[in-house]
Short mmCIF file of C-alpha atoms in Angstrom, two decimals:
data_model
loop_
_atom_site.label_atom_id
_atom_site.label_comp_id
_atom_site.label_asym_id
_atom_site.label_seq_id
_atom_site.Cartn_x
_atom_site.Cartn_y
_atom_site.Cartn_z
CA ASP U 4 -3.52 17.74 10.40
CA GLY U 5 -1.69 16.51 7.18
CA GLY U 6 -2.73 13.74 5.33
CA ILE U 7 -4.29 11.89 2.59
CA THR U 8 -8.32 12.07 2.54
CA GLN U 9 -10.35 9.79 0.35
CA SER U 10 -14.13 10.00 -0.27
CA PRO U 11 -16.33 8.56 -0.19
CA LYS U 12 -15.86 5.62 2.41
CA TYR U 13 -18.46 3.21 0.86
CA LEU U 14 -19.67 3.59 -2.75
CA PHE U 15 -22.27 1.68 -4.74
CA ARG U 16 -22.67 1.64 -8.32
CA LYS U 17 -25.08 0.01 -10.96
CA GLU U 18 -24.09 -1.84 -13.46
CA GLY U 19 -23.05 0.42 -16.73
CA GLN U 20 -22.28 3.48 -14.79
CA ASN U 21 -19.26 5.31 -14.59
CA VAL U 22 -17.74 6.48 -10.85
CA THR U 23 -15.53 8.53 -9.50
CA LEU U 24 -13.27 8.20 -6.30
CA SER U 25 -11.89 11.31 -4.93
CA CYS U 26 -8.48 11.56 -3.35
CA GLU U 27 -7.10 14.52 -2.02
CA GLN U 28 -3.68 15.40 -0.14
CA ASN U 29 -2.43 18.08 2.03
CA LEU U 30 1.10 16.50 2.48
CA ASN U 31 2.67 18.79 -0.56
CA HIS U 32 3.70 15.41 -2.02
CA ASP U 33 4.65 15.24 -5.84
CA ALA U 34 3.77 11.35 -6.62
CA MET U 35 0.17 10.07 -5.68
CA TYR U 36 -1.07 6.55 -6.43
CA TRP U 37 -4.17 4.12 -7.00
CA TYR U 38 -4.16 0.62 -5.97
CA ARG U 39 -6.94 -1.96 -5.94
CA GLN U 40 -7.26 -4.45 -3.10
CA ASP U 41 -9.19 -7.72 -3.52
CA PRO U 42 -10.26 -9.94 -0.71
CA GLY U 43 -7.09 -11.82 0.43
CA GLN U 44 -4.96 -10.41 -2.07
CA GLY U 45 -2.17 -7.80 -2.08
CA LEU U 46 -2.39 -4.42 -3.61
CA ARG U 47 -2.43 -3.82 -7.40
CA LEU U 48 -1.38 -0.62 -9.00
CA ILE U 49 -3.81 1.17 -11.18
CA TYR U 50 -2.22 4.58 -12.00
CA TYR U 51 0.08 6.48 -11.06
CA SER U 52 1.14 10.37 -11.28
CA GLN U 53 4.78 11.77 -10.52
CA ILE U 54 3.65 15.00 -11.19
CA VAL U 55 0.97 17.68 -12.01
CA ASN U 56 -0.63 16.95 -15.59
CA ASP U 57 1.07 13.58 -15.73
CA PHE U 58 0.17 9.92 -14.99
CA GLN U 59 1.38 6.47 -15.95
CA LYS U 60 -0.52 3.13 -16.27
CA GLY U 61 0.14 0.80 -13.47
CA ASP U 62 -0.21 -2.95 -14.19
CA ILE U 63 -3.96 -2.61 -14.20
CA ALA U 64 -5.04 0.27 -15.68
CA GLU U 65 -8.04 -1.20 -18.24
CA GLY U 66 -11.49 0.22 -17.59
CA TYR U 67 -9.95 3.10 -14.88
CA SER U 68 -8.94 6.54 -15.80
CA VAL U 69 -7.44 9.17 -13.89
CA SER U 70 -6.35 12.94 -14.05
CA ARG U 71 -3.97 15.05 -12.15
CA GLU U 72 -4.69 19.06 -12.61
CA LYS U 73 -3.73 20.25 -9.32
CA LYS U 74 -1.19 18.59 -6.84
CA GLU U 75 -3.56 18.10 -4.21
CA SER U 76 -5.76 16.06 -6.15
CA PHE U 77 -6.12 12.64 -8.32
CA PRO U 78 -9.44 11.33 -8.56
CA LEU U 79 -9.94 7.76 -10.28
CA THR U 80 -12.70 7.09 -12.78
CA VAL U 81 -14.06 3.57 -12.51
CA THR U 82 -15.83 3.13 -16.16
CA SER U 83 -18.34 0.93 -17.12
CA ALA U 84 -15.42 -0.81 -19.19
CA GLN U 85 -14.29 -2.42 -15.91
CA LYS U 86 -15.72 -5.82 -15.99
CA ASN U 87 -15.31 -6.72 -12.26
CA PRO U 88 -15.15 -3.23 -10.27
CA THR U 89 -16.05 -4.45 -6.91
CA ALA U 90 -13.26 -3.68 -4.53
CA PHE U 91 -11.47 -1.74 -2.01
CA TYR U 92 -9.32 0.98 -3.65
CA LEU U 93 -6.78 2.72 -1.89
CA CYS U 94 -4.87 6.29 -2.81
CA ALA U 95 -1.23 6.73 -1.55
CA SER U 96 1.03 9.71 -2.06
CA SER U 97 4.89 10.13 -1.57
CA PRO U 98 6.79 13.15 -1.44
CA GLY U 99 9.63 12.37 -4.36
CA GLY U 100 8.34 12.67 -7.90
CA ARG U 101 11.23 11.54 -9.87
CA GLY U 102 13.98 10.90 -7.24
CA PRO U 103 16.14 7.90 -6.93
CA ARG U 104 14.18 6.24 -4.37
CA LEU U 105 10.78 6.27 -2.98
CA THR U 106 11.45 6.84 0.83
CA GLU U 107 7.96 6.94 2.22
CA ALA U 108 4.39 6.68 0.97
CA PHE U 109 1.40 7.01 3.04
CA PHE U 110 -2.11 6.16 2.41
CA GLY U 111 -5.69 7.18 2.64
CA GLN U 112 -8.30 5.11 4.44
CA GLY U 113 -9.86 3.65 1.19
CA THR U 114 -12.88 3.57 -0.50
CA ARG U 115 -15.27 0.38 -0.94
CA LEU U 116 -16.88 0.06 -3.97
CA THR U 117 -19.64 -2.30 -4.51
CA VAL U 118 -21.62 -2.91 -7.84
CA VAL U 119 -25.33 -3.54 -7.27
CA GLY W 2 11.07 -6.80 -12.54
CA ASN W 3 10.69 -6.11 -8.69
CA SER W 4 8.62 -8.59 -6.55
CA VAL W 5 8.12 -9.07 -2.95
CA THR W 6 7.29 -12.48 -1.50
CA GLN W 7 5.81 -13.01 2.08
CA MET W 8 4.84 -15.87 4.38
CA GLU W 9 1.66 -17.19 3.61
CA GLY W 10 -1.15 -16.65 6.56
CA PRO W 11 -2.96 -16.74 8.73
CA VAL W 12 -0.26 -16.70 11.42
CA THR W 13 -1.98 -17.81 14.86
CA LEU W 14 -0.22 -16.87 18.21
CA SER W 15 -0.86 -16.44 21.90
CA GLU W 16 -0.25 -13.06 23.42
CA GLU W 17 3.43 -12.73 24.38
CA ALA W 18 4.35 -14.94 21.83
CA PHE W 19 7.69 -13.91 19.48
CA LEU W 20 6.73 -12.98 15.84
CA THR W 21 8.64 -13.21 12.74
CA ILE W 22 6.81 -12.54 9.45
CA ASN W 23 9.44 -13.26 6.52
CA CYS W 24 9.85 -10.96 3.58
CA THR W 25 12.29 -11.40 0.71
CA TYR W 26 12.60 -9.17 -2.57
CA THR W 27 13.73 -9.15 -5.76
CA ALA W 28 14.78 -5.77 -7.06
CA THR W 29 16.92 -3.71 -9.51
CA GLY W 30 19.18 -1.05 -8.00
CA TYR W 31 18.52 -0.22 -4.12
CA PRO W 32 15.45 -0.13 -3.24
CA SER W 33 13.55 1.20 -0.06
CA LEU W 34 11.81 -1.33 2.19
CA PHE W 35 8.76 -1.09 4.23
CA TRP W 36 6.11 -2.71 6.41
CA TYR W 37 2.50 -1.55 6.74
CA VAL W 38 -0.17 -2.67 8.74
CA GLN W 39 -4.05 -2.70 7.80
CA TYR W 40 -6.72 -3.23 10.36
CA PRO W 41 -9.93 -4.53 9.20
CA GLY W 42 -11.79 -2.04 6.98
CA GLU W 43 -9.09 0.51 7.22
CA GLY W 44 -6.27 1.72 4.81
CA LEU W 45 -2.41 0.97 5.23
CA GLN W 46 -0.58 2.54 8.14
CA LEU W 47 3.16 2.76 7.70
CA LEU W 48 4.95 0.63 10.45
CA LEU W 49 8.47 0.61 9.75
CA LYS W 50 10.81 1.61 6.97
CA ALA W 51 14.57 1.22 6.04
CA THR W 52 15.78 3.04 3.10
CA LYS W 53 19.38 1.45 2.74
CA ALA W 54 21.35 -1.73 3.80
CA ASP W 55 21.97 -2.89 6.91
CA ASP W 56 19.27 -0.03 8.31
CA LYS W 57 17.08 -1.17 11.14
CA GLY W 58 13.69 0.21 11.21
CA SER W 59 11.52 0.11 14.34
CA ASN W 60 8.45 1.11 15.81
CA LYS W 61 5.86 -0.11 18.60
CA GLY W 62 8.05 -2.84 19.51
CA PHE W 63 8.21 -4.03 15.76
CA GLU W 64 11.50 -4.33 14.03
CA ALA W 65 12.86 -5.32 10.59
CA THR W 66 16.67 -4.97 9.30
CA TYR W 67 17.42 -4.46 5.74
CA ARG W 68 19.57 -7.32 4.78
CA LYS W 69 20.88 -6.87 1.18
CA GLU W 70 22.94 -10.09 1.05
CA THR W 71 20.05 -12.40 1.56
CA THR W 72 17.43 -9.75 -0.20
CA SER W 73 15.19 -9.83 3.32
CA PHE W 74 13.55 -7.75 5.47
CA HIS W 75 11.96 -9.93 8.02
CA LEU W 76 9.37 -8.15 10.66
CA GLU W 77 9.78 -9.31 14.42
CA LYS W 78 8.45 -8.53 17.62
CA GLY W 79 9.31 -9.88 20.90
CA SER W 80 5.97 -10.18 22.73
CA VAL W 81 2.88 -9.70 20.73
CA GLN W 82 -0.55 -8.68 22.00
CA VAL W 83 -4.12 -9.11 20.71
CA SER W 84 -4.07 -5.68 19.38
CA ASP W 85 -1.62 -6.51 16.82
CA SER W 86 -4.30 -8.45 15.02
CA ALA W 87 -3.90 -7.35 11.25
CA VAL W 88 -2.83 -7.73 8.07
CA TYR W 89 0.54 -6.85 7.34
CA PHE W 90 2.44 -6.00 4.13
CA CYS W 91 5.99 -5.96 3.06
CA ALA W 92 6.72 -3.38 0.20
CA LEU W 93 9.47 -2.00 -1.79
CA GLY W 94 10.16 1.58 -3.33
CA THR W 95 12.34 2.33 -6.11
CA GLY W 96 13.24 5.36 -8.24
CA GLY W 97 12.67 6.00 -12.10
CA GLY W 98 8.57 5.25 -11.43
CA ASN W 99 8.84 5.91 -7.47
CA LYS W 100 6.25 2.83 -7.34
CA LEU W 101 5.57 0.77 -4.60
CA THR W 102 5.50 -2.94 -4.79
CA PHE W 103 3.64 -4.85 -2.38
CA GLY W 104 3.60 -8.67 -1.11
CA THR W 105 0.48 -10.36 -0.85
CA GLY W 106 0.04 -9.51 2.79
CA THR W 107 0.06 -11.78 6.04
CA GLN W 108 -2.63 -11.91 8.64
CA LEU W 109 -1.69 -12.03 12.03
CA LYS W 110 -4.22 -13.29 14.93
CA VAL W 111 -3.14 -13.05 18.69
CA GLU W 112 -5.32 -14.66 20.80
CA LEU W 113 -5.44 -14.57 24.49
#
């Protein structure tokens, strides 16, 4: 079935460590996104990519890094520079990279990261 | 910039009650509008969408109409069920960056 797969579902990290969250899609979508969700809050955009080998910072990019070497994959690294990394992370994709409007976007099941 | 404003939650209703969750937006250009639903511990599922003014999106008994004159996209359902209990997010998507901008979400609790 087509969709977006995030792994792992739960992740624990020690303070000072980097950790990478995986996001893979088989929808043939050009654009991919990473959002962060904190309890009782909406979603905030971390990074997004409209096309392979290109990505842009979102609203809260500090302490995070991404790569887009393949169309299907958009991994997110949470670095030790991120002061408050404990959150629920959501990956999404949409078909149009640079079109006039975004007509649909689909989400993965999320990764819950906890710093211990 | 773009923004989405949703009514504060939680909204608590009895089963079979009528539901309205208000959503208004500010955007440049002509955005697409979405409602997403999130069940506990899960990702977001697309509930419905509308891509141009006066379009009505509908799914699973939920409806929302894209009102350009009032910049609104209110979510409605005629008779809610306990299984509708979730958090509902209104969002808009625009071109250029093709980014989604979300509201803060509205938690719905439906009781027997």
